[in-house]
GROMACS .gro file of C-alpha atoms in nm:
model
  229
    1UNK     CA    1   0.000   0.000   0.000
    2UNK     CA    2   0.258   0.254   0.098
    3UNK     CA    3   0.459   0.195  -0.232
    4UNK     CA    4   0.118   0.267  -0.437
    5UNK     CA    5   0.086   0.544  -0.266
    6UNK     CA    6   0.452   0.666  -0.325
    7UNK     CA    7   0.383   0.588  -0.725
    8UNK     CA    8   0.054   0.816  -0.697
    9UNK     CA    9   0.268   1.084  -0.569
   10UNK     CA   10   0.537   1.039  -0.815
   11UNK     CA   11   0.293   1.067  -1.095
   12UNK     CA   12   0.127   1.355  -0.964
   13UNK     CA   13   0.457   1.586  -0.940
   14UNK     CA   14   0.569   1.802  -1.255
   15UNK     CA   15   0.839   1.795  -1.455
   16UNK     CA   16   1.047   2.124  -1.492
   17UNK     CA   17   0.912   2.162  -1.815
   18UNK     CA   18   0.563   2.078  -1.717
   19UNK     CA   19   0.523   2.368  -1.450
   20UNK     CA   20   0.725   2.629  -1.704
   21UNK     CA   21   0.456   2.509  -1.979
   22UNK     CA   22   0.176   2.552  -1.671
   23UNK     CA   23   0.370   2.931  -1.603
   24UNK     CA   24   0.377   3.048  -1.969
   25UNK     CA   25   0.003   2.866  -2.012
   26UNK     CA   26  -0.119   3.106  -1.691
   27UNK     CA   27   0.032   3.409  -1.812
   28UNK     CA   28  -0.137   3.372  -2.159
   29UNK     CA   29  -0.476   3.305  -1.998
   30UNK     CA   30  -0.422   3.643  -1.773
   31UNK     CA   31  -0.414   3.825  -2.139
   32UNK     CA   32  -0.770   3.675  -2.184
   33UNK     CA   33  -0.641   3.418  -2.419
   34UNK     CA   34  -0.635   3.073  -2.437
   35UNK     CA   35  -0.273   2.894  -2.309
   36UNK     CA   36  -0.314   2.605  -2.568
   37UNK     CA   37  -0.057   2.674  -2.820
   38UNK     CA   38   0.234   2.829  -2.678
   39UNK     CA   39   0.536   2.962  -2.902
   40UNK     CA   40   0.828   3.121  -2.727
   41UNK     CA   41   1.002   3.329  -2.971
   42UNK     CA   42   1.345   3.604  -2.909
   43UNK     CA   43   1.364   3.874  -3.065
   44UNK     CA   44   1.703   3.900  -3.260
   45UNK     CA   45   1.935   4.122  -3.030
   46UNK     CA   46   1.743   4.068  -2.672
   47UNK     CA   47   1.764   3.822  -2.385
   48UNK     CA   48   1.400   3.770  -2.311
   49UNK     CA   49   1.119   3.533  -2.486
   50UNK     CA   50   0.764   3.629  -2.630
   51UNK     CA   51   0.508   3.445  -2.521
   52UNK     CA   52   0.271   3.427  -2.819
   53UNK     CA   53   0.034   3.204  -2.848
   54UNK     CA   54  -0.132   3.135  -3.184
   55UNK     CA   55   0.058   3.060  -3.509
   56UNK     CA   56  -0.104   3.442  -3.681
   57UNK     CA   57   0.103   3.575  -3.373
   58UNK     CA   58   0.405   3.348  -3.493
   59UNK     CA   59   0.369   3.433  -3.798
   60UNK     CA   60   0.325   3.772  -3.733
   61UNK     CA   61   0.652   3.833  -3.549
   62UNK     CA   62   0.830   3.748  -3.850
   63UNK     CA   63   0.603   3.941  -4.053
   64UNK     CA   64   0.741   4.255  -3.840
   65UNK     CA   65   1.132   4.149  -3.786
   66UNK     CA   66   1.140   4.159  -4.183
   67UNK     CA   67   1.004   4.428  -4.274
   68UNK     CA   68   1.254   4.634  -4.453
   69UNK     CA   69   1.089   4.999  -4.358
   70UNK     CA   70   1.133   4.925  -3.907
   71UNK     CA   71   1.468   5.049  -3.861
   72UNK     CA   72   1.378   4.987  -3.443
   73UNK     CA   73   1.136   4.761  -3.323
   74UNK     CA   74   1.062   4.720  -2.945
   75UNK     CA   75   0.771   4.510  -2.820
   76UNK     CA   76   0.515   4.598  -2.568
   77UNK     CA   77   0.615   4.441  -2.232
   78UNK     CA   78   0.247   4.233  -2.239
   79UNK     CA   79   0.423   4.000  -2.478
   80UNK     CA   80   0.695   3.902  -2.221
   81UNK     CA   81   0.467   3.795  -1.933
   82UNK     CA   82   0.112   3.883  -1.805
   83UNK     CA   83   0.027   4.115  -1.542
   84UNK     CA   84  -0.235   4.062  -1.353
   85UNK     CA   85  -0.354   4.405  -1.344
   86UNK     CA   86  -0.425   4.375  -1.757
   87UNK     CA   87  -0.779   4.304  -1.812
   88UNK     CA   88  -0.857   4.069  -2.098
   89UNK     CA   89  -0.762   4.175  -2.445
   90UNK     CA   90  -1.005   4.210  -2.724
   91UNK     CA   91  -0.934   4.136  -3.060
   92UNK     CA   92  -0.676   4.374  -3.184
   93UNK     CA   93  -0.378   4.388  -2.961
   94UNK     CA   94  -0.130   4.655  -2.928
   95UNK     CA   95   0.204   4.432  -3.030
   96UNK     CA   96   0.489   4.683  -3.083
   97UNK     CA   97   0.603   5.012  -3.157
   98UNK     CA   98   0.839   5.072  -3.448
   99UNK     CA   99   1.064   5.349  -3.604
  100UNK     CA  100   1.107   5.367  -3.961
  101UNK     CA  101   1.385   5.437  -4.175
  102UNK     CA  102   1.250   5.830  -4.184
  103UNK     CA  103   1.232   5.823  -3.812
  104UNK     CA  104   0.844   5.854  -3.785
  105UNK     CA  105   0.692   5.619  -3.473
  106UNK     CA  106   0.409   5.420  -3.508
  107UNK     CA  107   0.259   5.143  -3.318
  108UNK     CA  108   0.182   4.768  -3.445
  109UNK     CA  109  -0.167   4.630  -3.361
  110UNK     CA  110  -0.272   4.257  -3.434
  111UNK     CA  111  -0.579   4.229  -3.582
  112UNK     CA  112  -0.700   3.904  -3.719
  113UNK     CA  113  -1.025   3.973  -3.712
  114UNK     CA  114  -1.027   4.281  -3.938
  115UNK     CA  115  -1.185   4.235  -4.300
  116UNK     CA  116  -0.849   4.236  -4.533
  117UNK     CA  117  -1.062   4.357  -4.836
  118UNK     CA  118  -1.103   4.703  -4.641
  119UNK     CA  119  -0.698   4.754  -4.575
  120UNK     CA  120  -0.427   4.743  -4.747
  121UNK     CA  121  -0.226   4.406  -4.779
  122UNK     CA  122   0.104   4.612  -4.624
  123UNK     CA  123   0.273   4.747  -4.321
  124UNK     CA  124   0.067   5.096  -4.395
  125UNK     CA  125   0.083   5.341  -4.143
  126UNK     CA  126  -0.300   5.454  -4.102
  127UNK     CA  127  -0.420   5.696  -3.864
  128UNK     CA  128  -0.091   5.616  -3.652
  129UNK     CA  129  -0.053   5.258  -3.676
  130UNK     CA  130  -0.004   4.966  -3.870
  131UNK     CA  131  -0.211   4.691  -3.837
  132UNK     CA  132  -0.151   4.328  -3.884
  133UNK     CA  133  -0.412   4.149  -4.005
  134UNK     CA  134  -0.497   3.831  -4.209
  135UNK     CA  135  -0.457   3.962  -4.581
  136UNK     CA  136  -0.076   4.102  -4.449
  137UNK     CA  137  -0.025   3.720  -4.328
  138UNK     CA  138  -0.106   3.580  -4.638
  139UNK     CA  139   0.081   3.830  -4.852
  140UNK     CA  140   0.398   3.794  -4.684
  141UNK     CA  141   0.459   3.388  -4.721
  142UNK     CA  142   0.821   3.415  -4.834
  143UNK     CA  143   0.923   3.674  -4.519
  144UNK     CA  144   0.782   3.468  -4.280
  145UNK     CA  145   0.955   3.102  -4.417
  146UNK     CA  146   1.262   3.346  -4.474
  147UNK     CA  147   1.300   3.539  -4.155
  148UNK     CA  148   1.224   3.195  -3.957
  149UNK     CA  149   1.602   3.135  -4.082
  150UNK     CA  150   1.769   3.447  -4.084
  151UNK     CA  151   1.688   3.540  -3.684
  152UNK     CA  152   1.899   3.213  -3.636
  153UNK     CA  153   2.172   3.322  -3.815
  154UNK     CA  154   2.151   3.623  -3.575
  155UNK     CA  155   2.148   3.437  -3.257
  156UNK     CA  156   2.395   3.223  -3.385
  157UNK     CA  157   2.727   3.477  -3.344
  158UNK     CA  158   2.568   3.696  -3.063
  159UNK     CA  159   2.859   3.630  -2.832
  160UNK     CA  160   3.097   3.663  -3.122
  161UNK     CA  161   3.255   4.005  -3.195
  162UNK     CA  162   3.142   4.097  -3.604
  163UNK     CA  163   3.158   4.466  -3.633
  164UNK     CA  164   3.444   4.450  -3.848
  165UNK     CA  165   3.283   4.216  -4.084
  166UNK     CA  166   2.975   4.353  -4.082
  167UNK     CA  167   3.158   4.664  -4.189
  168UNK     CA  168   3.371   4.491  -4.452
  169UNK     CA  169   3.026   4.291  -4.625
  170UNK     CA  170   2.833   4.648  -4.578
  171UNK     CA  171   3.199   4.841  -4.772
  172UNK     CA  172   3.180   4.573  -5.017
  173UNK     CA  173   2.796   4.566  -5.113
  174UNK     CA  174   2.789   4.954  -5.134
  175UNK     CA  175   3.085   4.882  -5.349
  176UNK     CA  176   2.936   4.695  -5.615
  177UNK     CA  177   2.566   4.801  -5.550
  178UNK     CA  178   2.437   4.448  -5.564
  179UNK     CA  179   2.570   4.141  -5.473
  180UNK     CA  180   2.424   3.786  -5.444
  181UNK     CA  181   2.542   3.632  -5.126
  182UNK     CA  182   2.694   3.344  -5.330
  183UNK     CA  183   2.965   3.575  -5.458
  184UNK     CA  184   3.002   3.804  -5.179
  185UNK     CA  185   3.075   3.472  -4.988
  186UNK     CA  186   3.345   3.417  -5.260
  187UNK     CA  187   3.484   3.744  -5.133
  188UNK     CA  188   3.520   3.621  -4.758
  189UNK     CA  189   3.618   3.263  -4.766
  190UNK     CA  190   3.823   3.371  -4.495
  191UNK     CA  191   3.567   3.434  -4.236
  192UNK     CA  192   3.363   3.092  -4.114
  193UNK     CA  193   3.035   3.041  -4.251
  194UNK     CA  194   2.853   3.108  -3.947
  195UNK     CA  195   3.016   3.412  -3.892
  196UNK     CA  196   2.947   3.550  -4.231
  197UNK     CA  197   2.616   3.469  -4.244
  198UNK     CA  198   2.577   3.580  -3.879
  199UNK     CA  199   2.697   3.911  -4.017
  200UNK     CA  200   2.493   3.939  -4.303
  201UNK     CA  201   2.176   3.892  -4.124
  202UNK     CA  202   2.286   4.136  -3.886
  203UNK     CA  203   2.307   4.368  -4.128
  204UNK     CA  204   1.987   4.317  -4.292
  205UNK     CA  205   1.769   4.337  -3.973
  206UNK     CA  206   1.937   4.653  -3.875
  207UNK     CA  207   1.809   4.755  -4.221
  208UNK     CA  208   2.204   4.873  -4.323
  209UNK     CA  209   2.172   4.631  -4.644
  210UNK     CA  210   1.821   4.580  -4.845
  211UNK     CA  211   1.752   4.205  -5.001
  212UNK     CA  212   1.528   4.036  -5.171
  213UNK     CA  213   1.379   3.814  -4.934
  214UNK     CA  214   1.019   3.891  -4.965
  215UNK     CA  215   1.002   3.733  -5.314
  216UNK     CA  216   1.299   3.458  -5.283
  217UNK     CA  217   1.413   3.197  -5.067
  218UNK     CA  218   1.712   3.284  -4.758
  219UNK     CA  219   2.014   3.120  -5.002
  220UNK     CA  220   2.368   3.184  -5.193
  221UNK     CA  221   2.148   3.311  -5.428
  222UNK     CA  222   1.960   3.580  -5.196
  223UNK     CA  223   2.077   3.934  -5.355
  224UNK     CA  224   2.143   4.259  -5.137
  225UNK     CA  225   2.229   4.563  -5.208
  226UNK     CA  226   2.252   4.886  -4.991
  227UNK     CA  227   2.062   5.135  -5.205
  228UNK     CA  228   1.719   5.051  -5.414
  229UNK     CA  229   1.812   4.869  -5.747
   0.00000   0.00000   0.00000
């Protein structure tokens, strides 16, 4: 009897992962959602997780790290953990506030539930925000698959110093005004391949080099350039 009862308690205590999963599941729920599908996601040059919870929130993450016009991006602390003092969130969500290349500030709202036949299909800025919304999901395939790559690529080198090859790619690109990445690796064979890339996407989400990633796969054959072709 007292070894059943030892198994029943056993069985009954969490795993580690189990009570972080019950943590991040309780902190969703306290943003009125439901802690079902969980995604932790890190932004590119921070320490901390989102805690999103819905692939159109996955997919909209990527959706905003790509886009070539945010210069800054910094997201709302709501996405990092629930507070208990927030009362349940309706259907469009303040997500973010960017800066764009011409320094103008505007925020990012998620809303799925918005009619894409009455917006526009990009990052617009109306009335003061942008809005993310179904039709910008859809219309954005290739950034999401893409960006899902090049964020690694980031986090990859973070504790690696790559200033002075980010400077030498970004010298090089200007250089020639447009580059595939197949021959401006030709041009660093020198530097390990995580390292280059590393750099590269570093580059590109600080919005110093453009690309064409919106329309082509993350390859050798992904072209940048640092001014619009």
């Amino acid at each position: 009897m007292a070894r059943t009862k030892q198994k029943a308690s056993e069985q009954r205590e969490k795993t580690p992962a189990q009570e972080r999963r019950n943590e991040l599941a309780a902190a969703i729920r306290a943003r009125g959602e439901r802690g079902s599908n969980i995604w932790l996601l890190r932004p590119p040059f921070q320490s901390r997780d989102l805690v999103l919870n819905s692939d159109l929130q996955f997919e909209a993450f990527y959706v905003v790290e790509g886009e070539p016009t945010f210069r800054q991006i910094r997201y709302l602390p709501g996405w990092y953990q629930a507070h208990e003092h927030e009362s349940p969130s309706d259907a469009s969500k303040d997500f973010a506030v960017v800066t764009t290349l011409d320094e103008q500030e505007f925020s990012v709202r998620l809303a799925f539930d918005a009619n894409p036949g009455e917006t526009a299909n990009a990052l617009t800025p109306l009335h003061g925000e942008i809005r993310v919304h179904i039709g910008v999901l859809d219309s954005h395939i290739q950034r999401v698959e893409n960006w899902r790559r090049v964020i690694p690529c980031i986090r990859r080198v973070r504790l690696h110093a790559t200033s002075a090859i980010e400077r030498q790619i970004a010298l090089m690109v200007h250089a020639r005004r447009r580059l595939s990445l197949r021959d401006l690796r030709e041009r660093f064979l020198d530097v390990d391949a995580a390292i280059f890339f590393g750099s590269v996407a570093i580059l590109l989400r600080r919005r110093e080099l453009q690309s064409d990633l919106d329309t082509r796969p993350w390859s050798l054959n992904t072209c940048v350039w640092t001014e619009a072709p």
